[in-house]
XYZ file of C-alpha atoms in Angstrom:
561
model
C -0.045 0.042 0.012
C 1.255 3.533 -0.648
C 2.344 5.614 1.952
C 0.921 9.168 3.087
C 1.894 11.648 5.570
C 0.519 11.419 9.119
C -0.577 14.949 8.694
C -2.607 13.926 5.664
C -3.825 10.762 7.482
C -5.349 12.886 10.190
C -6.997 15.411 7.865
C -8.189 12.428 5.678
C -10.017 11.151 8.798
C -11.681 14.451 9.232
C -13.031 14.009 5.764
C -14.256 10.678 6.223
C -16.303 11.791 8.965
C -18.138 14.642 6.801
C -16.055 17.495 7.998
C -15.363 19.840 5.225
C -14.261 23.030 6.986
C -11.450 23.349 9.399
C -11.245 26.676 11.831
C -8.364 27.799 13.556
C -5.534 30.534 13.886
C -2.078 30.015 12.411
C 1.137 29.853 14.713
C 4.605 28.858 14.142
C 4.455 25.290 15.556
C 1.409 24.440 13.130
C 2.301 26.089 9.817
C 3.601 23.068 8.275
C 0.389 21.165 9.323
C -1.729 23.681 7.848
C -0.088 23.328 4.395
C -1.758 20.079 3.994
C -5.336 21.148 4.816
C -6.253 22.540 1.383
C -4.605 20.206 -0.855
C -6.582 17.484 0.742
C -9.801 19.136 -0.284
C -10.704 20.764 3.063
C -11.666 24.421 3.639
C -9.485 26.564 5.944
C -11.363 29.226 7.858
C -9.198 31.544 9.878
C -10.411 33.028 13.263
C -9.608 36.497 14.549
C -8.736 34.665 17.771
C -8.608 31.087 19.163
C -11.725 31.597 21.596
C -13.873 32.729 18.479
C -12.408 29.564 16.529
C -13.353 27.327 19.338
C -16.934 28.902 19.502
C -16.992 28.538 15.527
C -16.031 24.783 15.397
C -18.633 24.208 18.151
C -21.483 25.826 15.969
C -20.438 23.774 13.228
C -20.324 20.608 15.045
C -23.796 21.205 16.355
C -25.000 21.216 12.634
C -22.736 18.801 10.945
C -22.118 16.459 13.915
C -18.473 17.084 14.248
C -16.022 20.053 14.269
C -12.389 20.652 14.158
C -10.143 23.209 15.397
C -6.327 23.755 14.823
C -4.219 26.141 17.206
C -0.654 26.344 17.971
C 0.927 24.952 21.353
C 0.531 26.982 24.345
C -1.030 30.594 24.311
C -3.056 29.444 21.037
C -4.564 26.259 22.576
C -4.915 27.888 25.924
C -6.875 30.818 24.350
C -9.483 28.291 22.962
C -10.312 26.353 26.117
C -13.161 28.367 27.156
C -14.980 27.239 23.922
C -13.750 23.775 24.363
C -15.227 23.601 27.906
C -18.622 24.707 26.628
C -18.397 21.839 23.947
C -17.611 19.529 26.790
C -20.486 20.723 29.090
C -23.008 20.374 26.151
C -21.767 17.159 24.543
C -20.527 18.735 21.190
C -17.851 16.553 19.662
C -15.003 19.101 18.409
C -11.505 17.745 17.670
C -8.834 20.185 19.031
C -5.610 19.856 16.865
C -2.411 21.339 18.395
C 1.023 22.114 16.656
C 3.838 21.115 18.938
C 7.328 21.950 18.838
C 9.335 19.053 17.133
C 9.943 15.842 18.885
C 13.848 16.663 19.541
C 13.064 19.853 20.730
C 10.785 18.516 23.269
C 13.249 16.053 24.371
C 15.990 18.373 24.761
C 14.429 20.159 27.763
C 15.438 23.591 26.470
C 13.337 26.446 27.472
C 11.088 27.382 24.028
C 8.951 30.041 23.405
C 5.107 29.404 24.541
C 6.151 27.204 27.077
C 5.793 27.856 30.816
C 9.673 28.222 30.942
C 10.552 25.008 32.690
C 11.429 22.785 29.916
C 8.407 20.733 30.219
C 5.860 20.475 27.368
C 3.234 18.180 28.932
C 1.306 21.005 31.040
C -0.896 21.972 28.406
C -2.177 18.322 27.433
C -2.977 17.841 31.178
C -4.979 20.925 31.272
C -6.933 20.031 28.346
C -7.514 16.434 29.683
C -10.019 17.933 31.865
C -12.002 19.365 29.003
C -11.428 16.618 26.464
C -12.700 12.872 26.700
C -9.297 11.709 25.070
C -6.178 13.093 24.339
C -3.040 12.413 22.847
C 0.454 13.819 21.702
C 1.795 11.898 18.775
C 5.544 11.161 19.436
C 5.879 7.912 17.522
C 5.190 7.623 13.980
C 4.682 3.641 14.208
C 1.403 4.562 16.594
C 0.436 7.665 15.188
C -2.539 6.402 13.051
C -3.623 4.047 15.985
C -3.602 7.095 18.218
C -5.504 9.308 16.246
C -8.100 6.791 15.632
C -8.455 6.276 19.421
C -9.023 9.779 19.998
C -11.646 10.131 17.188
C -13.481 7.169 18.139
C -13.802 8.164 21.827
C -14.559 11.753 20.777
C -17.591 10.193 18.749
C -18.730 7.451 21.146
C -19.020 10.147 24.038
C -19.985 13.030 22.118
C -17.030 15.039 23.726
C -14.290 16.993 22.375
C -10.845 15.484 21.704
C -7.226 16.577 21.826
C -4.369 15.729 19.476
C -1.122 17.240 19.547
C 1.302 16.927 16.521
C 4.434 18.197 15.959
C 6.113 19.161 12.483
C 8.440 16.053 12.358
C 5.689 13.601 13.143
C 3.066 15.338 10.878
C 5.592 14.649 7.980
C 6.463 11.284 9.015
C 4.740 8.578 6.787
C 2.284 5.955 7.340
C 0.558 3.102 5.414
C -2.703 4.605 3.667
C -4.218 1.154 4.426
C -5.199 2.389 7.989
C -7.625 4.554 6.193
C -9.603 1.510 5.621
C -10.293 1.011 9.171
C -13.945 2.024 9.625
C -14.543 4.804 12.152
C -17.707 5.096 14.208
C -19.819 7.999 12.727
C -22.352 7.472 15.604
C -23.135 5.763 18.900
C -23.671 2.123 18.322
C -26.685 0.177 20.012
C -26.733 -1.454 23.060
C -28.143 -4.921 23.625
C -31.255 -5.522 21.682
C -32.996 -7.386 24.295
C -32.478 -4.248 26.644
C -34.028 -1.902 24.083
C -36.783 -4.150 23.364
C -37.534 -4.061 27.064
C -36.994 -0.632 27.599
C -39.443 0.096 24.433
C -42.402 -2.318 25.916
C -42.192 -0.615 29.262
C -42.440 2.882 27.934
C -45.448 2.127 26.350
C -47.011 0.148 29.102
C -46.395 3.504 31.453
C -48.003 5.818 28.674
C -50.882 3.285 28.345
C -51.387 3.696 32.338
C -50.965 7.101 32.446
C -54.128 9.593 32.329
C -52.302 12.761 31.625
C -48.963 12.136 29.948
C -46.710 14.683 28.419
C -43.612 14.892 26.653
C -40.669 17.418 27.197
C -37.827 17.669 24.656
C -34.955 18.881 26.345
C -31.347 19.402 25.275
C -28.955 16.955 27.111
C -27.619 13.478 25.806
C -26.015 15.227 22.950
C -29.085 16.256 21.228
C -28.034 16.496 17.698
C -27.599 12.630 17.652
C -31.395 12.015 18.172
C -33.036 15.310 17.117
C -34.374 14.016 13.803
C -36.620 11.528 15.804
C -38.387 13.935 17.897
C -41.068 15.240 15.136
C -41.935 11.611 14.234
C -42.240 10.879 18.058
C -44.566 13.749 18.657
C -46.923 12.474 15.814
C -47.031 9.066 17.169
C -47.514 10.224 20.750
C -50.147 12.450 20.105
C -49.832 13.977 23.662
C -49.047 17.715 24.736
C -45.323 18.422 24.581
C -43.209 21.134 25.892
C -39.346 22.160 25.114
C -36.896 23.552 27.608
C -34.514 26.278 27.090
C -31.767 23.843 26.043
C -34.025 21.820 23.968
C -35.719 24.711 22.122
C -35.371 24.383 18.437
C -35.456 20.767 18.126
C -39.283 20.283 17.743
C -41.807 21.777 15.459
C -43.448 24.405 17.515
C -46.315 24.857 15.018
C -47.439 21.430 15.784
C -50.793 21.298 17.539
C -49.306 19.272 20.573
C -46.931 22.171 21.328
C -47.563 23.716 24.575
C -44.807 26.092 25.244
C -41.281 26.241 27.084
C -40.943 24.514 30.604
C -38.328 26.260 33.030
C -40.088 25.843 36.422
C -41.382 29.351 37.493
C -39.798 30.583 34.352
C -41.893 28.945 31.997
C -43.737 30.172 29.069
C -46.750 30.419 28.808
C -47.543 30.223 32.339
C -49.810 27.640 31.681
C -46.788 25.372 30.948
C -46.163 25.052 34.799
C -49.896 23.527 35.435
C -49.633 21.047 32.698
C -46.593 19.667 34.237
C -47.983 19.527 37.593
C -51.147 17.735 36.567
C -49.140 15.163 34.400
C -48.632 11.817 35.969
C -46.177 10.521 33.577
C -43.348 12.633 31.740
C -41.521 11.166 28.873
C -38.335 13.442 29.048
C -35.725 13.506 26.346
C -32.292 14.546 27.578
C -33.259 15.796 30.741
C -30.429 18.463 31.862
C -31.546 19.879 35.046
C -29.178 22.892 35.170
C -30.268 26.076 37.016
C -30.896 28.093 33.867
C -32.469 25.251 32.285
C -35.140 24.844 35.228
C -35.860 28.289 36.290
C -33.356 28.476 38.963
C -34.316 24.926 40.286
C -38.275 25.981 40.560
C -39.580 22.944 38.807
C -41.608 20.492 40.793
C -41.726 16.875 39.683
C -42.097 14.658 42.527
C -45.607 13.848 41.777
C -45.295 11.851 38.640
C -43.476 8.989 36.982
C -40.341 10.117 34.874
C -39.170 8.380 31.943
C -35.843 9.909 31.526
C -33.919 8.950 28.116
C -30.361 9.647 28.014
C -27.043 8.943 25.748
C -26.140 5.686 27.572
C -29.082 4.907 29.677
C -32.968 5.140 30.120
C -34.448 5.629 33.714
C -38.192 4.590 34.270
C -38.968 5.687 37.753
C -36.321 4.190 39.800
C -35.368 1.509 37.348
C -32.334 2.002 35.277
C -32.089 0.243 31.985
C -28.699 -0.029 29.639
C -30.385 1.538 26.623
C -29.560 4.507 24.347
C -31.672 7.456 23.392
C -30.736 7.536 20.053
C -31.509 3.703 19.318
C -34.585 3.591 21.752
C -36.445 6.242 19.860
C -36.615 4.832 16.275
C -38.029 1.819 18.211
C -40.641 3.504 20.117
C -41.932 5.377 17.237
C -43.781 2.379 15.361
C -44.329 0.736 18.843
C -46.626 3.727 19.539
C -47.944 4.082 16.092
C -49.112 0.562 16.217
C -50.599 0.729 19.576
C -54.297 1.389 19.133
C -55.029 2.819 22.619
C -52.338 5.410 22.286
C -52.902 5.995 18.452
C -56.635 7.333 19.406
C -55.288 10.416 21.429
C -56.691 13.653 20.417
C -55.026 16.959 19.216
C -54.445 20.002 21.602
C -54.042 23.314 20.389
C -51.699 25.983 22.239
C -53.623 29.032 23.083
C -51.382 31.970 24.115
C -51.985 35.800 24.139
C -49.251 37.363 22.780
C -48.699 41.064 22.742
C -49.061 42.146 18.982
C -49.881 45.684 19.288
C -46.998 48.347 19.875
C -46.227 49.091 23.442
C -47.979 52.375 24.664
C -44.374 53.485 25.499
C -43.179 52.981 22.256
C -40.029 51.552 23.862
C -38.743 48.135 22.193
C -40.097 46.112 25.502
C -39.084 42.446 26.012
C -42.891 41.531 26.312
C -43.345 42.915 22.746
C -40.035 42.130 21.035
C -40.182 38.235 21.544
C -43.762 37.975 20.295
C -42.850 40.246 17.232
C -39.974 37.923 16.329
C -42.472 35.046 15.765
C -44.038 36.639 12.705
C -40.537 37.566 11.500
C -39.018 34.211 11.512
C -39.541 32.016 8.374
C -39.117 28.284 7.896
C -35.522 27.545 7.013
C -34.112 29.850 9.370
C -31.259 28.740 11.709
C -31.393 30.735 15.048
C -28.665 31.041 17.388
C -29.400 32.906 20.802
C -26.808 34.244 22.956
C -26.817 33.060 26.789
C -28.410 35.479 29.417
C -31.297 37.797 28.441
C -31.857 36.810 24.809
C -31.931 33.048 26.012
C -34.552 33.600 28.286
C -36.427 35.871 26.018
C -36.551 33.632 22.980
C -38.347 31.103 24.988
C -41.419 33.286 24.206
C -40.776 33.245 20.601
C -42.876 30.522 18.822
C -40.498 29.284 15.746
C -42.084 28.297 12.290
C -41.868 24.798 11.024
C -38.656 23.893 9.360
C -36.890 26.398 11.719
C -33.691 25.108 13.671
C -32.111 26.656 17.083
C -30.210 26.485 19.831
C -28.548 28.264 22.693
C -25.777 27.385 24.985
C -27.989 27.095 28.076
C -25.806 25.366 30.590
C -22.276 26.679 30.122
C -23.298 30.011 29.404
C -20.181 31.801 28.285
C -21.107 35.168 27.054
C -19.908 36.099 23.375
C -20.329 32.397 22.271
C -23.094 32.955 19.903
C -21.498 35.180 17.640
C -18.742 32.771 17.064
C -21.031 29.842 17.023
C -23.190 31.429 14.254
C -20.215 32.022 12.228
C -19.531 28.347 12.294
C -22.923 27.310 11.916
C -23.635 29.448 8.861
C -20.750 27.704 7.078
C -22.067 24.163 8.142
C -25.612 25.427 6.840
C -24.042 26.308 3.502
C -22.405 23.138 3.167
C -25.762 21.137 3.895
C -27.945 23.213 1.829
C -30.745 22.826 4.622
C -31.127 26.303 5.937
C -31.496 29.632 3.913
C -30.674 32.287 6.406
C -29.123 32.702 10.085
C -30.607 34.878 12.717
C -28.317 35.691 15.393
C -29.879 37.355 18.804
C -27.193 38.433 21.269
C -26.616 41.262 23.645
C -24.132 44.391 23.467
C -22.346 43.056 26.348
C -21.669 39.747 24.775
C -20.636 41.281 21.509
C -17.908 43.270 23.288
C -16.285 39.957 24.051
C -16.452 38.525 20.413
C -17.422 41.330 17.876
C -14.661 40.419 15.797
C -16.727 37.298 14.735
C -18.565 39.631 12.575
C -15.621 39.459 10.220
C -16.487 35.544 9.751
C -20.146 35.785 9.999
C -20.219 38.430 6.968
C -18.074 36.252 4.651
C -18.734 32.631 4.920
C -21.802 30.689 5.079
C -25.457 31.526 4.767
C -26.737 35.040 4.799
C -26.709 36.354 8.418
C -29.041 38.755 10.420
C -27.911 40.081 13.566
C -30.366 41.529 16.217
C -28.281 43.178 19.307
C -30.078 43.961 22.323
C -28.589 47.301 23.424
C -29.437 48.225 26.856
C -26.155 49.847 28.418
C -25.113 46.677 30.288
C -25.704 43.233 31.777
C -29.407 42.801 32.680
C -29.261 39.385 34.066
C -26.444 40.417 36.402
C -28.390 43.456 37.566
C -31.035 41.159 38.738
C -28.272 39.138 40.668
C -26.810 42.176 42.402
C -28.656 45.232 41.683
C -29.727 47.725 39.147
C -27.207 50.611 40.091
C -23.783 48.465 40.227
C -21.432 50.037 37.942
C -19.810 46.917 37.209
C -22.677 45.946 35.291
C -22.362 49.101 32.967
C -20.323 48.851 29.482
C -19.238 51.337 27.102
C -21.659 52.494 24.507
C -20.515 51.101 21.062
C -22.225 51.493 17.502
C -22.872 47.696 16.694
C -24.238 48.559 13.159
C -21.508 50.688 12.246
C -19.122 47.872 13.764
C -20.859 45.353 11.565
C -19.851 47.294 8.421
C -16.623 47.975 9.552
C -15.605 44.441 9.795
C -16.751 43.657 6.419
C -15.268 46.780 4.300
C -14.087 44.418 1.466
C -17.504 42.225 1.444
C -19.573 42.802 -1.710
C -22.445 43.334 -1.916
C -21.844 45.663 0.799
C -23.418 44.672 4.231
C -26.208 46.783 6.046
C -26.649 48.258 9.604
C -29.481 49.585 11.272
C -29.977 51.490 14.567
C -33.607 51.486 15.921
C -34.814 53.372 19.039
C -38.383 52.836 19.241
C -40.930 49.796 18.684
C -42.325 51.405 15.921
C -39.198 51.900 14.101
C -38.478 48.129 14.514
C -41.813 46.955 13.788
C -41.410 48.927 10.356
C -38.167 47.177 9.753
C -39.358 43.752 10.482
C -42.207 44.520 7.936
C -40.253 45.961 5.030
C -39.598 43.429 2.244
C -36.117 45.102 1.605
C -35.149 43.994 5.135
C -37.035 40.589 5.454
C -35.712 39.424 1.713
C -32.508 40.756 1.767
C -29.713 38.499 0.427
C -26.845 40.679 2.086
C -25.766 40.417 6.074
C -27.491 42.978 8.238
C -27.347 43.996 11.853
C -29.829 45.637 13.875
C -28.860 47.623 16.785
C -31.865 47.939 19.227
C -31.899 50.497 21.938
C -33.701 49.054 24.979
C -34.868 50.046 28.437
C -32.031 48.898 31.031
C -34.396 48.177 33.497
C -36.656 45.915 31.317
C -36.269 42.400 31.092
C -38.348 39.193 29.941
C -41.257 38.167 31.887
C -39.524 34.777 32.522
C -36.579 36.397 34.005
C -38.588 38.738 35.977
C -40.775 35.982 37.393
C -37.714 33.798 38.387
C -35.538 36.296 40.004
C -38.137 38.640 41.714
C -39.291 35.235 43.393
C -35.889 34.385 44.239
C -35.278 37.933 45.688
C -38.361 37.736 47.839
C -37.227 34.568 49.415
């Protein structure tokens, strides 16, 4: 068999897994490795910094299934770790490839730049081992292919990041191309068939016994691996369903069974709380009971049987089964469809009073804004929402059919959404599945990663950015008081910055600044804006003491305790 470079082997493995674009920032220890990317048919997208590159790889992976990031040893890789941490927390498989000093240089013990000055080269791998399920630093050409496959397979199996350190001398050493024929697992394999069959039967039995069962679509258990089964499950169940903040954007919210977003006392609409409290059985997909996902732990669930489907197990009440959500759901759907009593359930329609008229104050108020976005969004939109205020507010926006969305609800790193949107837009263009990217973020978050505009305006599907500009950090004000000066931030012109980061982009991007609800309503109704094929940014000036209803309810309740 012919030989290929180990660096080529690594990137060809990524191609075999469906990765078409690699993100990163060039650095001296990785330049020789980067020379191999494009000749192998992969696209390289450079990021303004490693943190944004990590966010972009995360956003790409959430849509594509896998993502890849290349940084240099030391400062480069450390700068990316906040993004890798979010991928670990929310089960997003991103491969972090790090360009290392040559093997002889590492063995010499000499003090090199980018080290900690102690002649040791293993510090950074050990740090990353806390945020990646599997790590390796390739130091032997004879085992390099096996080590690459080990890390990649572990990353896919556990849906967590992986880490591969590779130096120039190893990258350009050769290995037999026959190793490329070893099959990699593109998805999680099934567990024992008899266990999955038992779980399916017991779930059907529990649903048949229940008088008021409901479905909750959450976002844990590596949601991308089972999301395709959710809408068929809803059709087979014919029972009311809710989403959580982390699970929003998976299910069709135009379904007659959709009843809103559950987050304890932060639920929207408020009727969702009663629906959960009256349920005697909850089929829960990917339960992830974090603070922001539960309205700061205000959920009440002790009264009913919970069927909790996770990546590696299923809990039915107190009984734990060796079964996996991505394999149980395809078996459960036909079992429900063929079960006569369950198949006769009737439809229920969500009745919600949304504020559609302009606020009397003519300010861009949260209670009006999120309802107004419902009519702006279209089938085929990809919606990425920033952590914090926007993340809470968007729960009151009802997405159209064919709209996909997510937010980083658990890790909650502000600034994430802009970088993730850049990566997601590229993945969306590669798949051809989505037509427009809608980024909803806050001005505080943008001040961390505003440079991501330079990626967002150049690659991928057409983006529209909505920046909530209320002079500071709203959610932190609820935590520690409205007048704390540390929650104030400098005033920037985000529409102008959006254009400034795209001076060489043709056709030219557009930016808007709106200060009233009437101005925003007119913009959202304008055909030129809604049908635009160029990137656009809307800087929305909002009341610094206003907040989404769900946020007000939860934090005012907490403050009163």
